[in-house]
Short mmCIF file of C-alpha atoms in Angstrom, two decimals:
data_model
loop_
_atom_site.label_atom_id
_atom_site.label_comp_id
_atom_site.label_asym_id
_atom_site.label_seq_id
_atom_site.Cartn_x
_atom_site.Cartn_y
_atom_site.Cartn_z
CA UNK A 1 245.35 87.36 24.11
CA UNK A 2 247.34 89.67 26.79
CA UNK A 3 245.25 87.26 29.03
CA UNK A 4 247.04 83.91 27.65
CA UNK A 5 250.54 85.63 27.67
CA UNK A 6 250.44 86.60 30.76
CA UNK A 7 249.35 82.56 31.75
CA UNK A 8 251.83 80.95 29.83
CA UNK A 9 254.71 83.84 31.13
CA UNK A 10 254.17 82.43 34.71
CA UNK A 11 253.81 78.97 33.35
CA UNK A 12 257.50 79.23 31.67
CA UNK A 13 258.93 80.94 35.27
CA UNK A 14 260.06 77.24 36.78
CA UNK A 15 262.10 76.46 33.60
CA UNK A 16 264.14 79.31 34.01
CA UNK A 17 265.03 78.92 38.03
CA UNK A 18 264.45 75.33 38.50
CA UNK A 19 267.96 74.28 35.97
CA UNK A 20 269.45 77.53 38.18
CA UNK A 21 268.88 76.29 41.33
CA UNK A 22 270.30 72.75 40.57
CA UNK A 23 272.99 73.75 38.99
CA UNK A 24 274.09 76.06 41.70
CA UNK A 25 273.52 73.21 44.36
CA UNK A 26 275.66 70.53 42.09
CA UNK A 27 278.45 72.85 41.63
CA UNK A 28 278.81 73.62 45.79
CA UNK A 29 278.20 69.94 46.17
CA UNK A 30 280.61 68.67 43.45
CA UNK A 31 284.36 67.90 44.45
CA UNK A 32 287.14 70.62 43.71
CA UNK A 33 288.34 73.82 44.84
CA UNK A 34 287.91 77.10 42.45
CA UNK A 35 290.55 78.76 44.92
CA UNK A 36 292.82 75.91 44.55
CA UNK A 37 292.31 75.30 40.84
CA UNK A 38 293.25 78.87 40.81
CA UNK A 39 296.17 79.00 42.96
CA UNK A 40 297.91 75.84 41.53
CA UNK A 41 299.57 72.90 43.98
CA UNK A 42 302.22 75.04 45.14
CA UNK A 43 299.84 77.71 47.27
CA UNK A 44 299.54 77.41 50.80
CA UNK A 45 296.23 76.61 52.75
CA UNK A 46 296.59 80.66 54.07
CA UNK A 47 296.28 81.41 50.51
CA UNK A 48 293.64 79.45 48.96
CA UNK A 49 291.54 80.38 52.23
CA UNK A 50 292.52 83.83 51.56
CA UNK A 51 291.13 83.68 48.02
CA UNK A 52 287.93 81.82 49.58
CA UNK A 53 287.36 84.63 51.53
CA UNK A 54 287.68 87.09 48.27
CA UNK A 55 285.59 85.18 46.46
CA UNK A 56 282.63 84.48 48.86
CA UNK A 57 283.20 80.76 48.53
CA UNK A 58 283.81 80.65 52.66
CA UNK A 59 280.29 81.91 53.68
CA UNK A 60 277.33 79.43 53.77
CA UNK A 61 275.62 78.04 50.58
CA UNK A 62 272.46 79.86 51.68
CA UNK A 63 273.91 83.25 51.73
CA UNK A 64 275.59 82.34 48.69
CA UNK A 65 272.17 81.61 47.00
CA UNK A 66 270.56 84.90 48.20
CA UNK A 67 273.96 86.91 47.51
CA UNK A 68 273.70 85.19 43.65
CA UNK A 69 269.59 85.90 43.30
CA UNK A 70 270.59 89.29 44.33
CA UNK A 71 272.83 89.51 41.43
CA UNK A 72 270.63 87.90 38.95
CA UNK A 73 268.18 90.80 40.16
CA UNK A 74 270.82 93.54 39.71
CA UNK A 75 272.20 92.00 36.29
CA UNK A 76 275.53 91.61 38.53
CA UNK A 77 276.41 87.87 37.98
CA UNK A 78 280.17 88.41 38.70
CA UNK A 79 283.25 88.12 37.75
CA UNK A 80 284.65 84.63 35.93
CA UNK A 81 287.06 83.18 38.20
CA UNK A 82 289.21 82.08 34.92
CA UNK A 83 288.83 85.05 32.75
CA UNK A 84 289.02 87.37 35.73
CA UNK A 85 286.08 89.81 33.63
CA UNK A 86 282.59 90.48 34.37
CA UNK A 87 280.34 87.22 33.28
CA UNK A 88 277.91 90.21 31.84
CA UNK A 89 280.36 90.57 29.40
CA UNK A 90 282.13 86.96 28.70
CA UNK A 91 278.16 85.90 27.86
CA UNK A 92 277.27 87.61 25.21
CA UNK A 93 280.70 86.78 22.72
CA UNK A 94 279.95 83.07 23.42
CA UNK A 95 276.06 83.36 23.24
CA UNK A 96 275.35 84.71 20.12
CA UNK A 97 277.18 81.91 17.99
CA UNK A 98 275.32 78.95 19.73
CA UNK A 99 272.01 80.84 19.69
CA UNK A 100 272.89 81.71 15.45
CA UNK A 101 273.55 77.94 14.93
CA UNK A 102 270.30 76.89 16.86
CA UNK A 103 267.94 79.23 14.98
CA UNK A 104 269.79 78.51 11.64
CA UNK A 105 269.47 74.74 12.42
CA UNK A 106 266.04 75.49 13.77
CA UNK A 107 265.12 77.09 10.39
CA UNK A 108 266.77 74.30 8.06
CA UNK A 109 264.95 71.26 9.97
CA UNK A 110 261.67 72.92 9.30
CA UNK A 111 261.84 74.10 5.83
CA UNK A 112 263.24 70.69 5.06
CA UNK A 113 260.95 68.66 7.35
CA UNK A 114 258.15 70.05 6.64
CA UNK A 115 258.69 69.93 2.63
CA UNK A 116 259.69 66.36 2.63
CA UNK A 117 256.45 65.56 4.68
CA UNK A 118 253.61 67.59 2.43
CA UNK A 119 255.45 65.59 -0.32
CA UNK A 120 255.66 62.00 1.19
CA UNK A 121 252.12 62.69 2.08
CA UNK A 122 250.86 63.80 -1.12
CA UNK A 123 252.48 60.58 -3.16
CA UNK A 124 251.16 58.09 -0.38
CA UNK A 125 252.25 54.70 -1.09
CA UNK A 126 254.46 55.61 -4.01
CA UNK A 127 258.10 55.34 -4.97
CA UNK A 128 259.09 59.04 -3.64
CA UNK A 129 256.84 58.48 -0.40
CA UNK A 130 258.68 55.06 0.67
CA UNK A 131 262.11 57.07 -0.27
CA UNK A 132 261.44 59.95 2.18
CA UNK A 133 259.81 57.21 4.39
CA UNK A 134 263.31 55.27 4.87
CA UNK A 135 265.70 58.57 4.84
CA UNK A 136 263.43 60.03 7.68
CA UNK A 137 264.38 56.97 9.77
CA UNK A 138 267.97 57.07 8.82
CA UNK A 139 268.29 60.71 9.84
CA UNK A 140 266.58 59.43 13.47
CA UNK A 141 268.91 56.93 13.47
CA UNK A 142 272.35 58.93 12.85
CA UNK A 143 274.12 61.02 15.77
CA UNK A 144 274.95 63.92 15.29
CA UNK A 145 278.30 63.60 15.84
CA UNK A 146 278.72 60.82 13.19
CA UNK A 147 276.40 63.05 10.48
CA UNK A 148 279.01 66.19 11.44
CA UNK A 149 282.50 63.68 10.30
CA UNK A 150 280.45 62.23 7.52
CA UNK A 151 279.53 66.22 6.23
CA UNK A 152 283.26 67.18 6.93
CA UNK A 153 284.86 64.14 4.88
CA UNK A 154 282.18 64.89 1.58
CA UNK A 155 281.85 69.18 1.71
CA UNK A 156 285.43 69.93 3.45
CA UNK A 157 287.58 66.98 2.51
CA UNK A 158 286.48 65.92 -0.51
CA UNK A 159 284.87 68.75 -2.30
CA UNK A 160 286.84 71.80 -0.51
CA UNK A 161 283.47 73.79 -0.61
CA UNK A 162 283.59 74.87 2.95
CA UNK A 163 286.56 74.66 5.73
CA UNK A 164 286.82 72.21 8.21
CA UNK A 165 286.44 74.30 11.03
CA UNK A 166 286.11 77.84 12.53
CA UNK A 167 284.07 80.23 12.30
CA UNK A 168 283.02 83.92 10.58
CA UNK A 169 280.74 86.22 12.32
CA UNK A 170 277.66 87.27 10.11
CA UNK A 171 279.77 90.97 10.39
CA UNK A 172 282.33 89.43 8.09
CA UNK A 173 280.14 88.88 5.20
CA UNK A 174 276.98 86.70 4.54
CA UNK A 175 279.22 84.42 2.56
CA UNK A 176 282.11 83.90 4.77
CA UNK A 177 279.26 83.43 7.58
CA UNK A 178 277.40 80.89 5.54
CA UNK A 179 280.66 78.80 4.64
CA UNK A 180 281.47 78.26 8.18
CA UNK A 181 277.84 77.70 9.39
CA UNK A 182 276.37 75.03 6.85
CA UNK A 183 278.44 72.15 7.89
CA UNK A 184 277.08 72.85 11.85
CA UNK A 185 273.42 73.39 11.41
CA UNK A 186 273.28 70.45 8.80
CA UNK A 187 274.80 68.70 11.21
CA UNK A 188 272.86 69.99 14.56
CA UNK A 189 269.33 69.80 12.88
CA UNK A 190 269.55 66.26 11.07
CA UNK A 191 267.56 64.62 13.49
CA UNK A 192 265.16 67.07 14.39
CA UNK A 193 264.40 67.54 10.39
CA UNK A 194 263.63 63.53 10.01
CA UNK A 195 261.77 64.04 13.08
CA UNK A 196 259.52 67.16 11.79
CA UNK A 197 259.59 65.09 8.38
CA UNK A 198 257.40 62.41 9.94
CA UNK A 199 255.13 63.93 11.69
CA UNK A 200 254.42 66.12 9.31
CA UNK A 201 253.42 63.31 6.89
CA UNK A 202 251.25 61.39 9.59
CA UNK A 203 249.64 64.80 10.62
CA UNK A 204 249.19 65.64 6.86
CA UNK A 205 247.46 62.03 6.06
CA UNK A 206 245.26 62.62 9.26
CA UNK A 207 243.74 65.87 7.68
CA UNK A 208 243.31 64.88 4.10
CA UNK A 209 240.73 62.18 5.43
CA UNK A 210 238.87 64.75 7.30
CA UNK A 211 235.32 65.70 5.90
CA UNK A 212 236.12 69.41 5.54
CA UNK A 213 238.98 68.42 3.15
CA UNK A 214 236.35 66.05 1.39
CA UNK A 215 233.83 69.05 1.13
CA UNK A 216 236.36 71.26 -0.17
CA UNK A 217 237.54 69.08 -2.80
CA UNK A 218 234.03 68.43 -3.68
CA UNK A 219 232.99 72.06 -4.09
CA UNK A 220 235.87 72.26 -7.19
CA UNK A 221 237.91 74.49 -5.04
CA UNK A 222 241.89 73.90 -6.65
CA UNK A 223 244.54 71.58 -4.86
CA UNK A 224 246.55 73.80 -4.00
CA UNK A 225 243.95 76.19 -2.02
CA UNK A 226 242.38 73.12 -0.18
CA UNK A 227 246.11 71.91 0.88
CA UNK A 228 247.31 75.51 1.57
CA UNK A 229 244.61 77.55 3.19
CA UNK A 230 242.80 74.55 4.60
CA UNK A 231 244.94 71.52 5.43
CA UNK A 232 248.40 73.25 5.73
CA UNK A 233 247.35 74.97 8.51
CA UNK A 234 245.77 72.29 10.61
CA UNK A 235 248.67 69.63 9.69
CA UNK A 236 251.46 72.01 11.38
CA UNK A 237 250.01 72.15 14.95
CA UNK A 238 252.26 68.71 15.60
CA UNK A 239 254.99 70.42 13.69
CA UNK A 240 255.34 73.61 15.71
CA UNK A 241 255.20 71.69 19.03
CA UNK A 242 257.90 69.05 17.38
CA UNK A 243 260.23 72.61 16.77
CA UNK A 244 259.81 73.68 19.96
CA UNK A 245 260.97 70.98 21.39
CA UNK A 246 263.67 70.68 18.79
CA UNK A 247 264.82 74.55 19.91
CA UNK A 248 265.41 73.19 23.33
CA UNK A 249 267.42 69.86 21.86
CA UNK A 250 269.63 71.75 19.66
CA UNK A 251 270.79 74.38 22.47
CA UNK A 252 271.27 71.47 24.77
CA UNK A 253 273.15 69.30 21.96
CA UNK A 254 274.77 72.15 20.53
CA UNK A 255 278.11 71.54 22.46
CA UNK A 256 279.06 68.33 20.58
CA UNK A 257 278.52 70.48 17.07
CA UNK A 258 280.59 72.73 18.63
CA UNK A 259 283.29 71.19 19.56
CA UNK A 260 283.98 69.58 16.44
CA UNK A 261 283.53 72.17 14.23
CA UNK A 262 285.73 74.44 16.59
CA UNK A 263 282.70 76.81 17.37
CA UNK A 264 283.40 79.43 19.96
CA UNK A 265 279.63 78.71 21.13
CA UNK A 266 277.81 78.74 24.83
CA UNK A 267 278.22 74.63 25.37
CA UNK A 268 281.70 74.44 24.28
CA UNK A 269 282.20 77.19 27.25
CA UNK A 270 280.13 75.80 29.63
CA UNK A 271 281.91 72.71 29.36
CA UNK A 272 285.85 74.34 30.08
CA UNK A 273 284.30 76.17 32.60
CA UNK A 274 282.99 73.48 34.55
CA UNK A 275 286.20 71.57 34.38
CA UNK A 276 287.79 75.19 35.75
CA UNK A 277 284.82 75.09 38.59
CA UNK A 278 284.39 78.58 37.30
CA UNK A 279 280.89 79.10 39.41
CA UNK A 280 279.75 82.46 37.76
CA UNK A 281 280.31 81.57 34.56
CA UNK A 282 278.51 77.77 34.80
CA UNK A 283 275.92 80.13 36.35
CA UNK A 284 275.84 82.50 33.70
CA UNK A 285 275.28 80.10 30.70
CA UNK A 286 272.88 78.04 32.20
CA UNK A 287 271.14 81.19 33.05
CA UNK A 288 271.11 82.56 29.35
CA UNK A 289 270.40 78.83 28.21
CA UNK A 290 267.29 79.37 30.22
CA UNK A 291 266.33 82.17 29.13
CA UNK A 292 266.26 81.57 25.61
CA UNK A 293 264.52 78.63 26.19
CA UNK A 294 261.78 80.36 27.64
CA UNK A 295 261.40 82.77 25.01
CA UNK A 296 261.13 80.46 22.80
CA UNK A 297 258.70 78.51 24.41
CA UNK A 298 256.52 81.80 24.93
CA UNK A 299 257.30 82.19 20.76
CA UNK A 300 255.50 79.12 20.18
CA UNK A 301 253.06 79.44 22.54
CA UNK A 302 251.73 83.01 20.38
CA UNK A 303 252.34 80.66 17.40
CA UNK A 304 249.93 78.31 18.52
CA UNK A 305 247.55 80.78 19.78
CA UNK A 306 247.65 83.24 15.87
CA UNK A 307 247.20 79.96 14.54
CA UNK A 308 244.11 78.59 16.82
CA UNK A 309 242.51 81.15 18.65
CA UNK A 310 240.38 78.76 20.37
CA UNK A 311 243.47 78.51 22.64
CA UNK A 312 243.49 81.87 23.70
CA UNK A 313 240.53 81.45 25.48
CA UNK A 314 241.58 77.90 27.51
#
């Protein structure tokens, strides 16, 4: 097992620095001035170089690039040009909401995809299948952002159950954290549940034809033992590589959520800072993005492996 691990650890080591490296290459390349964005249109070129100089933005992209691995290495990523704090610091107050709303969204795609799907599949053909059938496709078909104004009209509008916007730390009360986190992770994991919903059906049909099931069934063993010790566990193999990939949708898509439901998250800062040419801080998110990422790829990678050990020997 400490075998695989360490394989898929070294396999997972380009998605973390590959994104880094681009994104430090498109922000040098990019048009605009940090020192002058800074500085405003009445500073003089003495001062803006000045500034430049302070900031290391006047030395060569190379040295840049080694001075920022260096940091990386050091857990020194700088200060935010805006904020004018360490990014160590500016990170974390932004990175916990988006990475909340992810695994909350995460967590209500499965339990609903997955649910809907053993049930479609087990009433093939019938009234109930052909309903979760059609609302699978129309949850595929919806963006996110449209599913978020349709949720805000019904819940916050209309019924007054949650507010429109904001947001209340889990430290404020499970409640108060709930009523402000619904609406978002509805909203966020929509697709991916219609998605999971699917292929959980298809995957579930494929097993129930397989001659194991058939022997089962034949030795008088109940329905629900031959669907949840024997099928149930072959069926989600699709659906855990479906929720990884969902993880790495929802942290990328998060932004839009966030923005509309006024969520102090990661992408709704990565997207002011970029407009601010704020290099640290771009740096910094993409960086945590990253990291997550790959920790929750090596997550479902040990998933995988508990639930098939032949892959721990591949």
């Amino acid at each position: 097992m400490l075998r695989y691990l360490g394989k898929r650890f070294l396999l997972i080591l380009p998605t973390i620095f590959v994104p880094l490296i681009l994104v430090f290459l498109l922000l040098r390349l990019s048009p605009g001035d940090p020192a002058g964005m800074m500085l405003g249109d009445q500073a003089t070129a003495e001062q803006i170089a000045a500034l430049r100089t302070q900031l290391g933005l006047d030395q060569p992209i190379f040295v840049q690039f080694l001075l920022w691995l260096k940091g990386i290495v050091t857990l020194d990523l700088g200060n935010s040009i805006f904020f004018r704090e360490p990014v160590m610091q500016i990170i974390p107050r932004y990175a916990g909401v988006t990475i909340l709303l992810t695994l909350v969204a995460l967590t209500l795609a499965v339990l609903i995809g997955v649910s809907m799907g053993l049930i479609s599949a087990m009433n093939r053909n019938k009234p109930i299948d052909r309903g979760v059938v059609t609302t699978a496709v129309l949850g595929i078909s919806l963006p996110e952002f449209w599913f978020a104004l349709l949720l805000i009209f019904l819940f916050a509008v209309t019924l007054r159950w949650f507010p429109v916007a904001g947001y209340n730390p889990p430290s404020a009360g499970i409640v108060a954290f709930a009523a402000t986190i619904f609406m978002p992770a509805m909203a966020l994991g929509v697709r991916q549940s219609a998605l999971m919903t699917r292929m959980m059906r298809s995957s579930m049909l494929d097993v129930l034809n397989e001659p194991y099931i058939t022997t089962a069934r034949a030795q008088g063993l109940p329905e629900s033992t031959v669907i949840g010790r024997y099928a149930m566990r072959t069926a989600a193999m699709p659906v855990i590589t479906v929720a990884g990939l969902s993880a790495g949708y929802m942290l990328g898509g998060a932004v839009t959520i966030e923005i509309i439901f006024a969520l102090p998250g990661l992408g709704r800062m990565l997207v002011e800072a970029v407009g601010r040419r704020d290099y640290p801080l771009v740096e910094g998110g993409v960086l945590t993005i990253s990291l997550v990422l790959a920790v929750l790829n090596l997550a479902i990678d040990l998933i995988y492996a508990i639930l098939d050990p032949r892959i721990r020997y591949q």
